[in-house]
mmCIF file of C-alpha atoms in Angstrom:
data_model
loop_
_atom_site.group_PDB
_atom_site.id
_atom_site.type_symbol
_atom_site.label_atom_id
_atom_site.label_comp_id
_atom_site.label_asym_id
_atom_site.label_seq_id
_atom_site.Cartn_x
_atom_site.Cartn_y
_atom_site.Cartn_z
ATOM 1 C CA MET A 37 79.485 95.025 101.307
ATOM 2 C CA PHE A 38 78.756 91.427 102.280
ATOM 3 C CA ARG A 39 77.503 91.132 105.851
ATOM 4 C CA PRO A 40 78.317 89.614 108.224
ATOM 5 C CA LEU A 41 82.020 89.784 107.469
ATOM 6 C CA GLU A 42 82.860 86.677 109.530
ATOM 7 C CA LEU A 43 80.511 84.560 107.401
ATOM 8 C CA PHE A 44 81.984 85.942 104.169
ATOM 9 C CA ILE A 45 85.576 85.197 105.151
ATOM 10 C CA GLY A 46 84.661 81.801 106.593
ATOM 11 C CA LEU A 47 83.009 80.761 103.332
ATOM 12 C CA ARG A 48 86.068 81.910 101.378
ATOM 13 C CA TYR A 49 88.332 79.813 103.601
ATOM 14 C CA VAL A 50 86.412 76.611 102.822
ATOM 15 C CA ARG A 51 88.399 76.510 99.568
ATOM 16 C CA ALA A 52 92.135 77.063 99.682
ATOM 17 C CA LYS A 53 94.101 78.922 97.051
ATOM 18 C CA ARG A 54 95.566 77.071 94.102
ATOM 19 C CA ARG A 55 99.016 77.176 95.643
ATOM 20 C CA ASN A 56 97.772 75.125 98.606
ATOM 21 C CA GLN A 57 95.084 72.575 97.902
ATOM 22 C CA PHE A 58 95.944 70.513 100.974
ATOM 23 C CA ILE A 59 93.525 72.422 103.217
ATOM 24 C CA SER A 60 90.695 71.814 100.754
ATOM 25 C CA PHE A 61 91.568 68.136 100.752
ATOM 26 C CA ILE A 62 91.477 68.018 104.570
ATOM 27 C CA SER A 63 88.100 69.822 104.535
ATOM 28 C CA ALA A 64 86.745 67.211 102.120
ATOM 29 C CA VAL A 65 88.092 64.394 104.305
ATOM 30 C CA SER A 66 86.395 65.945 107.347
ATOM 31 C CA ILE A 67 83.093 66.152 105.492
ATOM 32 C CA VAL A 68 83.406 62.530 104.337
ATOM 33 C CA CYS A 69 84.220 61.308 107.864
ATOM 34 C CA ILE A 70 81.230 63.091 109.387
ATOM 35 C CA THR A 71 79.004 61.833 106.558
ATOM 36 C CA ILE A 72 80.048 58.210 107.066
ATOM 37 C CA SER A 73 79.701 58.467 110.843
ATOM 38 C CA VAL A 74 76.202 59.942 110.702
ATOM 39 C CA MET A 75 75.120 57.499 108.001
ATOM 40 C CA ALA A 76 76.402 54.503 110.002
ATOM 41 C CA LEU A 77 74.767 55.723 113.199
ATOM 42 C CA ILE A 78 71.362 56.247 111.554
ATOM 43 C CA THR A 79 71.524 52.892 109.737
ATOM 44 C CA VAL A 80 72.477 50.875 112.811
ATOM 45 C CA MET A 81 69.835 52.590 114.937
ATOM 46 C CA SER A 82 67.242 51.811 112.244
ATOM 47 C CA VAL A 83 68.250 48.139 112.176
ATOM 48 C CA MET A 84 68.018 47.941 115.975
ATOM 49 C CA ASN A 85 64.581 49.586 115.810
ATOM 50 C CA GLY A 86 63.583 47.056 113.158
ATOM 51 C CA PHE A 87 64.615 44.085 115.280
ATOM 52 C CA ASP A 88 62.865 45.553 118.319
ATOM 53 C CA PHE A 89 59.658 46.189 116.351
ATOM 54 C CA GLN A 90 59.627 42.756 114.703
ATOM 55 C CA LEU A 91 60.297 40.871 117.932
ATOM 56 C CA ARG A 92 57.771 42.962 119.827
ATOM 57 C CA SER A 93 55.124 42.386 117.124
ATOM 58 C CA ARG A 94 55.722 38.650 116.986
ATOM 59 C CA ILE A 95 55.820 38.181 120.728
ATOM 60 C CA LEU A 96 52.708 40.290 121.261
ATOM 61 C CA GLY A 97 51.010 38.314 118.500
ATOM 62 C CA ALA A 98 50.805 35.490 121.045
ATOM 63 C CA VAL A 99 51.133 37.390 124.325
ATOM 64 C CA SER A 100 48.375 39.824 125.234
ATOM 65 C CA ASP A 101 49.022 43.413 126.295
ATOM 66 C CA ALA A 102 47.563 42.614 129.727
ATOM 67 C CA THR A 103 46.111 39.548 131.419
ATOM 68 C CA VAL A 104 43.551 39.182 134.204
ATOM 69 C CA SER A 105 43.662 35.808 135.973
ATOM 70 C CA SER A 106 42.826 34.183 139.276
ATOM 71 C CA ILE A 107 45.428 34.161 142.013
ATOM 72 C CA ASP A 108 45.714 30.350 142.166
ATOM 73 C CA GLN A 109 45.522 29.892 138.354
ATOM 74 C CA SER A 110 42.284 27.907 138.741
ATOM 75 C CA GLY A 111 38.959 28.849 137.235
ATOM 76 C CA MET A 112 38.044 32.527 137.642
ATOM 77 C CA GLN A 113 35.201 33.329 139.996
ATOM 78 C CA ASP A 114 32.562 35.570 138.415
ATOM 79 C CA TRP A 115 34.683 36.002 135.296
ATOM 80 C CA GLN A 116 31.780 37.748 133.507
ATOM 81 C CA ARG A 117 32.115 40.641 135.966
ATOM 82 C CA ALA A 118 35.857 40.841 135.329
ATOM 83 C CA LEU A 119 35.142 40.926 131.605
ATOM 84 C CA ARG A 120 32.646 43.790 132.051
ATOM 85 C CA VAL A 121 35.101 45.756 134.192
ATOM 86 C CA ALA A 122 37.787 45.308 131.541
ATOM 87 C CA HIS A 123 35.479 46.508 128.762
ATOM 88 C CA ASP A 124 34.532 49.565 130.828
ATOM 89 C CA ASN A 125 38.121 50.805 130.659
ATOM 90 C CA PRO A 126 38.456 53.174 127.665
ATOM 91 C CA HIS A 127 41.957 51.873 126.837
ATOM 92 C CA VAL A 128 40.773 48.263 126.421
ATOM 93 C CA LYS A 129 39.971 47.556 122.760
ATOM 94 C CA GLY A 130 39.484 43.804 123.007
ATOM 95 C CA ALA A 131 39.117 41.036 125.594
ATOM 96 C CA ALA A 132 39.014 37.253 125.282
ATOM 97 C CA PRO A 133 38.841 34.501 127.928
ATOM 98 C CA TYR A 134 41.280 31.602 127.865
ATOM 99 C CA VAL A 135 42.218 28.365 129.613
ATOM 100 C CA ASP A 136 45.860 27.213 129.859
ATOM 101 C CA ALA A 137 46.789 23.575 130.407
ATOM 102 C CA GLU A 138 50.245 22.017 130.605
ATOM 103 C CA THR A 139 49.989 18.959 128.375
ATOM 104 C CA PHE A 140 52.083 16.188 126.873
ATOM 105 C CA LEU A 141 51.251 15.668 123.195
ATOM 106 C CA GLN A 142 51.912 12.395 121.384
ATOM 107 C CA GLY A 143 51.918 11.916 117.617
ATOM 108 C CA ARG A 144 54.627 10.107 115.676
ATOM 109 C CA GLY A 145 56.857 12.041 118.031
ATOM 110 C CA SER A 146 56.145 13.597 121.393
ATOM 111 C CA SER A 147 56.566 16.939 123.123
ATOM 112 C CA GLY A 148 55.495 18.725 126.259
ATOM 113 C CA THR A 149 53.573 21.881 125.396
ATOM 114 C CA LEU A 150 51.124 24.467 126.625
ATOM 115 C CA VAL A 151 47.599 23.910 125.306
ATOM 116 C CA ARG A 152 45.497 27.066 125.346
ATOM 117 C CA GLY A 153 41.744 27.010 125.133
ATOM 118 C CA ILE A 154 40.379 30.021 123.253
ATOM 119 C CA ASP A 155 37.144 31.388 121.849
ATOM 120 C CA PRO A 156 37.830 31.631 118.075
ATOM 121 C CA ALA A 157 35.245 34.427 117.768
ATOM 122 C CA LEU A 158 36.948 36.645 120.385
ATOM 123 C CA GLU A 159 40.591 35.610 120.070
ATOM 124 C CA PRO A 160 41.339 37.795 116.978
ATOM 125 C CA GLN A 161 40.661 40.822 119.212
ATOM 126 C CA VAL A 162 43.754 40.053 121.317
ATOM 127 C CA SER A 163 46.116 37.991 119.120
ATOM 128 C CA THR A 164 47.097 37.395 115.496
ATOM 129 C CA PHE A 165 46.997 33.592 115.280
ATOM 130 C CA ASN A 166 44.252 33.740 112.661
ATOM 131 C CA LYS A 167 46.503 35.871 110.420
ATOM 132 C CA HIS A 168 49.436 33.435 110.560
ATOM 133 C CA MET A 169 47.767 30.191 109.512
ATOM 134 C CA VAL A 170 49.892 28.233 107.018
ATOM 135 C CA SER A 171 47.447 25.362 106.583
ATOM 136 C CA GLY A 172 44.035 24.349 107.833
ATOM 137 C CA SER A 173 41.481 26.672 109.420
ATOM 138 C CA PHE A 174 41.544 28.735 112.593
ATOM 139 C CA ASP A 175 37.735 28.716 112.735
ATOM 140 C CA SER A 176 37.729 24.913 113.023
ATOM 141 C CA LEU A 177 38.092 25.244 116.804
ATOM 142 C CA LYS A 178 34.415 24.733 117.557
ATOM 143 C CA PRO A 179 32.907 23.555 120.846
ATOM 144 C CA ASP A 180 32.920 19.779 121.411
ATOM 145 C CA SER A 181 34.880 19.272 118.171
ATOM 146 C CA TRP A 182 38.110 18.293 119.956
ATOM 147 C CA ASN A 183 40.093 19.933 117.196
ATOM 148 C CA ILE A 184 43.562 21.374 117.761
ATOM 149 C CA VAL A 185 45.744 23.944 115.963
ATOM 150 C CA LEU A 186 49.512 23.507 116.297
ATOM 151 C CA GLY A 187 52.542 25.681 115.694
ATOM 152 C CA ASN A 188 54.571 24.633 112.671
ATOM 153 C CA GLU A 189 57.631 23.736 114.781
ATOM 154 C CA LEU A 190 55.478 21.706 117.158
ATOM 155 C CA ALA A 191 53.819 19.916 114.251
ATOM 156 C CA MET A 192 57.240 18.919 112.913
ATOM 157 C CA GLN A 193 58.316 17.642 116.333
ATOM 158 C CA LEU A 194 55.159 15.555 116.594
ATOM 159 C CA GLY A 195 55.440 14.425 112.955
ATOM 160 C CA VAL A 196 51.849 15.330 112.138
ATOM 161 C CA ALA A 197 49.991 17.425 109.568
ATOM 162 C CA VAL A 198 46.438 18.647 109.060
ATOM 163 C CA GLY A 199 44.108 15.639 109.211
ATOM 164 C CA ASP A 200 46.238 13.590 111.621
ATOM 165 C CA LYS A 201 45.476 12.823 115.255
ATOM 166 C CA VAL A 202 47.450 13.622 118.399
ATOM 167 C CA ILE A 203 47.020 12.269 121.909
ATOM 168 C CA ALA A 204 46.971 14.805 124.752
ATOM 169 C CA ILE A 205 48.012 13.607 128.198
ATOM 170 C CA VAL A 206 47.055 16.009 130.989
ATOM 171 C CA PRO A 207 48.941 15.665 134.310
ATOM 172 C CA LYS A 208 45.699 15.310 136.227
ATOM 173 C CA LEU A 209 45.131 11.971 137.902
ATOM 174 C CA ARG A 210 41.709 10.381 138.005
ATOM 175 C CA ALA A 211 40.595 7.315 139.938
ATOM 176 C CA THR A 212 39.829 4.122 137.969
ATOM 177 C CA PRO A 213 39.421 0.444 138.895
ATOM 178 C CA PHE A 214 43.063 0.085 137.851
ATOM 179 C CA GLY A 215 44.264 2.933 140.077
ATOM 180 C CA SER A 216 45.042 6.578 139.400
ATOM 181 C CA VAL A 217 45.788 7.325 135.759
ATOM 182 C CA PRO A 218 46.377 10.614 133.894
ATOM 183 C CA LEU A 219 43.685 12.103 131.715
ATOM 184 C CA VAL A 220 44.129 11.161 128.049
ATOM 185 C CA ARG A 221 42.274 12.725 125.118
ATOM 186 C CA SER A 222 42.535 12.423 121.334
ATOM 187 C CA PHE A 223 42.493 15.566 119.138
ATOM 188 C CA HIS A 224 42.169 16.123 115.381
ATOM 189 C CA VAL A 225 44.796 18.438 113.873
ATOM 190 C CA THR A 226 42.814 20.972 111.851
ATOM 191 C CA GLY A 227 45.303 23.814 111.463
ATOM 192 C CA ILE A 228 48.953 24.859 111.645
ATOM 193 C CA TYR A 229 50.148 28.406 112.310
ATOM 194 C CA SER A 230 53.550 30.116 112.152
ATOM 195 C CA LEU A 231 54.261 33.270 114.158
ATOM 196 C CA GLY A 232 57.963 33.235 113.343
ATOM 197 C CA MET A 233 58.883 32.893 117.044
ATOM 198 C CA HIS A 234 60.301 29.504 117.993
ATOM 199 C CA ASP A 235 59.086 29.654 121.593
ATOM 200 C CA TYR A 236 55.467 29.874 120.461
ATOM 201 C CA ASP A 237 55.649 27.887 117.220
ATOM 202 C CA ALA A 238 57.180 24.969 119.139
ATOM 203 C CA GLY A 239 55.486 25.296 122.498
ATOM 204 C CA LEU A 240 51.864 26.373 122.071
ATOM 205 C CA ALA A 241 48.758 24.606 120.764
ATOM 206 C CA LEU A 242 45.210 25.976 120.517
ATOM 207 C CA ILE A 243 41.882 24.274 121.222
ATOM 208 C CA ASN A 244 38.361 25.516 121.875
ATOM 209 C CA ILE A 245 37.863 27.023 125.314
ATOM 210 C CA GLN A 246 34.925 24.764 126.161
ATOM 211 C CA ASP A 247 36.981 21.686 125.303
ATOM 212 C CA ALA A 248 39.787 23.032 127.512
ATOM 213 C CA GLU A 249 37.382 23.600 130.417
ATOM 214 C CA ARG A 250 36.156 20.009 130.127
ATOM 215 C CA LEU A 251 39.741 18.789 129.842
ATOM 216 C CA LYS A 252 40.662 20.502 133.141
ATOM 217 C CA SER A 253 37.238 20.062 134.784
ATOM 218 C CA LEU A 254 36.725 23.807 135.163
ATOM 219 C CA ALA A 255 33.522 25.828 135.223
ATOM 220 C CA GLY A 256 35.063 28.880 133.577
ATOM 221 C CA PRO A 257 38.242 30.321 132.065
ATOM 222 C CA THR A 258 41.522 30.663 133.941
ATOM 223 C CA GLY A 259 42.002 34.224 132.722
ATOM 224 C CA ILE A 260 41.097 37.037 130.339
ATOM 225 C CA ARG A 261 43.550 38.409 127.800
ATOM 226 C CA LEU A 262 43.296 42.122 126.908
ATOM 227 C CA LYS A 263 44.238 44.205 123.878
ATOM 228 C CA LEU A 264 44.906 47.899 124.574
ATOM 229 C CA ASP A 265 44.951 50.992 122.407
ATOM 230 C CA SER A 266 48.670 51.386 123.151
ATOM 231 C CA LEU A 267 51.320 49.029 124.506
ATOM 232 C CA TRP A 268 52.591 51.751 126.818
ATOM 233 C CA ASN A 269 49.229 52.043 128.578
ATOM 234 C CA ALA A 270 49.580 48.520 129.957
ATOM 235 C CA GLY A 271 50.980 49.626 133.324
ATOM 236 C CA PRO A 272 48.347 52.269 134.166
ATOM 237 C CA VAL A 273 45.513 50.061 132.884
ATOM 238 C CA ALA A 274 46.745 47.144 135.009
ATOM 239 C CA ASP A 275 46.746 49.356 138.104
ATOM 240 C CA GLN A 276 43.240 50.618 137.366
ATOM 241 C CA LEU A 277 41.845 47.116 136.804
ATOM 242 C CA ALA A 278 43.572 45.713 139.881
ATOM 243 C CA SER A 279 42.027 48.437 142.085
ATOM 244 C CA ARG A 280 38.524 47.781 140.698
ATOM 245 C CA LEU A 281 38.668 43.973 140.674
ATOM 246 C CA GLY A 282 40.152 43.563 144.131
ATOM 247 C CA HIS A 283 42.620 40.994 145.443
ATOM 248 C CA VAL A 284 40.780 37.981 144.055
ATOM 249 C CA TYR A 285 42.436 38.537 140.676
ATOM 250 C CA GLN A 286 45.923 39.386 139.514
ATOM 251 C CA VAL A 287 46.652 41.639 136.523
ATOM 252 C CA ARG A 288 49.937 41.232 134.626
ATOM 253 C CA THR A 289 51.270 43.120 131.618
ATOM 254 C CA TRP A 290 53.435 42.187 128.648
ATOM 255 C CA MET A 291 56.239 44.288 130.158
ATOM 256 C CA GLN A 292 56.276 42.127 133.291
ATOM 257 C CA ASP A 293 56.207 38.860 131.359
ATOM 258 C CA ASN A 294 58.924 39.887 128.877
ATOM 259 C CA ALA A 295 60.813 42.568 130.824
ATOM 260 C CA ASN A 296 64.241 40.925 130.627
ATOM 261 C CA PHE A 297 63.974 40.273 126.896
ATOM 262 C CA PHE A 298 63.034 43.809 125.888
ATOM 263 C CA SER A 299 65.423 45.335 128.430
ATOM 264 C CA ALA A 300 68.255 43.413 126.774
ATOM 265 C CA ILE A 301 67.259 44.782 123.356
ATOM 266 C CA SER A 302 67.040 48.318 124.719
ATOM 267 C CA MET A 303 70.446 48.005 126.407
ATOM 268 C CA GLU A 304 72.001 46.634 123.219
ATOM 269 C CA LYS A 305 70.614 49.577 121.264
ATOM 270 C CA LYS A 306 72.063 52.050 123.772
ATOM 271 C CA VAL A 307 75.479 50.352 123.729
ATOM 272 C CA MET A 308 75.562 50.396 119.928
ATOM 273 C CA GLY A 309 74.601 54.066 120.008
ATOM 274 C CA ILE A 310 77.471 54.839 122.392
ATOM 275 C CA ILE A 311 79.976 52.910 120.261
ATOM 276 C CA LEU A 312 78.898 54.673 117.082
ATOM 277 C CA SER A 313 78.911 58.018 118.870
ATOM 278 C CA LEU A 314 82.605 57.413 119.482
ATOM 279 C CA ILE A 315 83.014 57.069 115.719
ATOM 280 C CA VAL A 316 81.338 60.468 115.334
ATOM 281 C CA LEU A 317 83.746 61.802 117.941
ATOM 282 C CA VAL A 318 86.697 60.538 115.877
ATOM 283 C CA ALA A 319 85.316 62.387 112.856
ATOM 284 C CA VAL A 320 84.992 65.520 114.968
ATOM 285 C CA ILE A 321 88.615 65.169 116.114
ATOM 286 C CA ASN A 322 89.560 65.077 112.446
ATOM 287 C CA LEU A 323 87.610 68.334 112.066
ATOM 288 C CA ILE A 324 89.669 69.875 114.891
ATOM 289 C CA SER A 325 92.868 68.830 113.114
ATOM 290 C CA MET A 326 91.646 70.415 109.888
ATOM 291 C CA LEU A 327 90.859 73.710 111.601
ATOM 292 C CA MET A 328 94.197 73.778 113.407
ATOM 293 C CA MET A 329 95.998 73.280 110.094
ATOM 294 C CA LEU A 330 93.882 76.029 108.577
ATOM 295 C CA VAL A 331 94.770 78.409 111.415
ATOM 296 C CA THR A 332 98.456 77.680 110.870
ATOM 297 C CA ASP A 333 98.125 78.176 107.102
ATOM 298 C CA LYS A 334 96.260 81.480 107.493
ATOM 299 C CA GLN A 335 98.536 83.135 110.062
ATOM 300 C CA ALA A 336 99.492 85.950 107.678
ATOM 301 C CA ASP A 337 95.871 86.532 106.659
ATOM 302 C CA ILE A 338 94.821 86.682 110.307
ATOM 303 C CA ALA A 339 97.546 89.221 111.042
ATOM 304 C CA ILE A 340 96.473 91.418 108.137
ATOM 305 C CA LEU A 341 92.837 91.252 109.218
ATOM 306 C CA ARG A 342 93.868 92.227 112.742
ATOM 307 C CA THR A 343 95.814 95.251 111.461
ATOM 308 C CA LEU A 344 92.759 96.272 109.424
ATOM 309 C CA GLY A 345 90.742 96.449 112.609
ATOM 310 C CA LEU A 346 89.095 93.015 112.848
ATOM 311 C CA THR A 347 88.635 92.139 116.533
ATOM 312 C CA PRO A 348 89.705 88.820 118.132
ATOM 313 C CA ARG A 349 86.023 88.003 118.544
ATOM 314 C CA SER A 350 85.449 88.419 114.800
ATOM 315 C CA ILE A 351 88.515 86.285 114.038
ATOM 316 C CA MET A 352 87.124 83.592 116.313
ATOM 317 C CA GLY A 353 83.729 83.801 114.606
ATOM 318 C CA THR A 354 85.352 83.465 111.169
ATOM 319 C CA PHE A 355 86.918 80.093 111.957
ATOM 320 C CA MET A 356 83.857 78.874 113.826
ATOM 321 C CA VAL A 357 81.834 79.557 110.668
ATOM 322 C CA GLN A 358 84.055 77.279 108.616
ATOM 323 C CA GLY A 359 83.982 74.439 111.156
ATOM 324 C CA VAL A 360 80.213 74.636 111.517
ATOM 325 C CA LEU A 361 79.816 74.751 107.735
ATOM 326 C CA VAL A 362 81.890 71.593 107.306
ATOM 327 C CA GLY A 363 79.831 69.916 110.043
ATOM 328 C CA LEU A 364 76.515 70.940 108.474
ATOM 329 C CA VAL A 365 77.512 69.687 105.042
ATOM 330 C CA GLY A 366 78.655 66.364 106.527
ATOM 331 C CA ILE A 367 75.476 66.062 108.586
ATOM 332 C CA GLY A 368 73.312 66.856 105.561
ATOM 333 C CA PHE A 369 74.940 64.174 103.411
ATOM 334 C CA GLY A 370 74.979 61.706 106.313
ATOM 335 C CA VAL A 371 71.307 62.134 107.146
ATOM 336 C CA SER A 372 70.293 61.869 103.476
ATOM 337 C CA LEU A 373 72.397 58.796 102.722
ATOM 338 C CA GLY A 374 71.634 57.171 106.089
ATOM 339 C CA SER A 375 67.883 57.613 105.643
ATOM 340 C CA LEU A 376 68.047 56.264 102.096
ATOM 341 C CA LEU A 377 70.153 53.272 103.165
ATOM 342 C CA SER A 378 67.845 52.514 106.106
ATOM 343 C CA TRP A 379 64.817 52.656 103.806
ATOM 344 C CA GLN A 380 66.314 50.297 101.213
ATOM 345 C CA LEU A 381 68.441 48.101 103.516
ATOM 346 C CA PRO A 382 66.129 45.030 103.484
ATOM 347 C CA ASN A 383 66.075 45.084 99.668
ATOM 348 C CA ILE A 384 69.844 45.554 99.505
ATOM 349 C CA VAL A 385 70.437 42.629 101.871
ATOM 350 C CA ASP A 386 68.045 40.416 99.884
ATOM 351 C CA TRP A 387 69.874 41.319 96.669
ATOM 352 C CA ILE A 388 73.252 40.441 98.197
ATOM 353 C CA GLN A 389 71.891 37.116 99.484
ATOM 354 C CA ASN A 390 70.432 36.225 96.089
ATOM 355 C CA VAL A 391 73.536 37.221 94.114
ATOM 356 C CA PHE A 392 76.147 35.642 96.387
ATOM 357 C CA HIS A 393 73.930 32.777 97.661
ATOM 358 C CA VAL A 394 74.496 33.538 101.345
ATOM 359 C CA GLN A 395 72.148 33.689 104.332
ATOM 360 C CA PHE A 396 72.990 36.310 106.947
ATOM 361 C CA LEU A 397 70.257 35.258 109.394
ATOM 362 C CA SER A 398 69.489 31.561 109.271
ATOM 363 C CA PRO A 399 65.870 30.801 110.218
ATOM 364 C CA ASP A 400 67.126 27.680 112.031
ATOM 365 C CA VAL A 401 69.094 29.850 114.466
ATOM 366 C CA TYR A 402 67.472 33.298 114.612
ATOM 367 C CA TYR A 403 63.918 34.405 115.332
ATOM 368 C CA ILE A 404 64.034 36.700 112.289
ATOM 369 C CA SER A 405 65.437 35.498 108.960
ATOM 370 C CA GLN A 406 65.434 38.900 107.211
ATOM 371 C CA VAL A 407 67.327 42.030 108.225
ATOM 372 C CA PRO A 408 64.643 44.520 109.320
ATOM 373 C CA SER A 409 64.957 48.301 109.287
ATOM 374 C CA ARG A 410 62.682 50.893 110.859
ATOM 375 C CA LEU A 411 63.661 54.543 110.448
ATOM 376 C CA GLU A 412 62.380 56.767 113.256
ATOM 377 C CA GLY A 413 62.428 60.552 113.081
ATOM 378 C CA THR A 414 63.407 60.946 116.737
ATOM 379 C CA ASP A 415 66.617 58.980 116.167
ATOM 380 C CA VAL A 416 67.489 61.081 113.119
ATOM 381 C CA LEU A 417 66.834 64.256 115.099
ATOM 382 C CA TRP A 418 69.028 63.174 118.012
ATOM 383 C CA VAL A 419 71.864 62.105 115.707
ATOM 384 C CA THR A 420 71.659 65.452 113.906
ATOM 385 C CA LEU A 421 71.641 67.511 117.106
ATOM 386 C CA ILE A 422 74.453 65.559 118.792
ATOM 387 C CA THR A 423 76.693 65.666 115.711
ATOM 388 C CA PHE A 424 76.051 69.381 115.256
ATOM 389 C CA ALA A 425 76.861 70.006 118.923
ATOM 390 C CA PHE A 426 80.132 68.058 118.563
ATOM 391 C CA SER A 427 80.997 70.010 115.415
ATOM 392 C CA LEU A 428 80.299 73.315 117.142
ATOM 393 C CA LEU A 429 82.434 72.374 120.137
ATOM 394 C CA ALA A 430 85.219 71.236 117.801
ATOM 395 C CA THR A 431 85.542 74.773 116.429
ATOM 396 C CA LEU A 432 86.085 76.493 119.780
ATOM 397 C CA TYR A 433 89.732 75.706 120.467
ATOM 398 C CA PRO A 434 91.064 76.315 116.909
ATOM 399 C CA ALA A 435 89.036 79.543 116.681
ATOM 400 C CA TRP A 436 90.374 80.669 120.056
ATOM 401 C CA ARG A 437 93.934 79.955 118.902
ATOM 402 C CA ALA A 438 93.303 82.013 115.768
ATOM 403 C CA SER A 439 91.980 84.928 117.825
ATOM 404 C CA ARG A 440 95.182 84.898 119.920
ATOM 405 C CA THR A 441 97.417 85.457 116.859
ATOM 406 C CA GLN A 442 99.757 88.458 117.284
ATOM 407 C CA PRO A 443 100.137 90.449 113.997
ATOM 408 C CA ALA A 444 103.790 91.386 114.588
ATOM 409 C CA GLN A 445 104.908 87.799 115.213
ATOM 410 C CA ALA A 446 102.821 86.398 112.332
ATOM 411 C CA LEU A 447 104.225 88.907 109.800
ATOM 412 C CA ARG A 448 107.831 88.840 110.999
ATOM 413 C CA TYR A 449 109.041 86.377 108.369
ATOM 414 C CA GLU A 450 106.601 87.299 105.585
#
């Protein structure tokens, strides 16, 4: 005989008899609701992960994982020692000095911007500017060349292209026979980059670090930018470097510089998860309704099973089996379809945009012009476990009601 008996009867109850197909229809509706809920939850979580990953990658393409600088933002004292201390840390994979200067650039147009002096040989260790060049050459930033690389948005604001000249006005007064005047320097535009982030494409220009030191009359860099083996090691590494370097320097991390931005993304992801979890809860409520209708439909069967010796606990287990089975089938379809949709979502969105000639994310408004998707196994696991837990809890009350059925009352009018 088939064992366990509760599993056998529960599987039989998944399909109703021919005289009553309504229960089978409700079971199918419950499966479809759970499938859609799980699929939507996985897809939305993947899209949120995609946006978070893309924004984090683009921001950290210009912002280092950690930065060592002087307290007063002037030239670093004994910066070679700070560089050696940074390299001694096993989590530091790259380090590059820099000089920042607030500057007013003048071409055909004008714009205030941050000019950063870099070492083109070391900068690729800590940023990705060299990988996002759209014209010109990143390696053109040689000492005493007075060349400059602009972001594409900044180049458009200034009305210049590769080969043109821009005038840099540094808010640093110098004495002349005509009085105090700001420092003015001409630069050759030798490259244009595009990170895909407006704040950096429109507000950051690159020059050689030696040219920047001369421009600000410094004897060394204003800071050292660090690349770590993991973003999440930034906090501990910053604490370690700060304790070794002393109070002459300050160490900041990408989390401190962009904490509000990434906190907002994380909060939005959590809120969307809560909202979609409510949709799963609605599907589970539909499962409760299905089981209650099944209990009502099977009153006579329950009474007969009780008279044959089946205990209330076994009756309860029988109906829990059916509810859990419906939940598992819905979860299985939902996870499969949700994972497939998350994997192909960028291609699907591109196809819709090409066919219907629409643009969901305009590059003039949004940082990202394509819908990203990043499927993570931890999210799928949590969705699966939470939905299964809801499905299991949904079976308790209907199964308890079934176990409380009295054979005499159930068979009175049969």
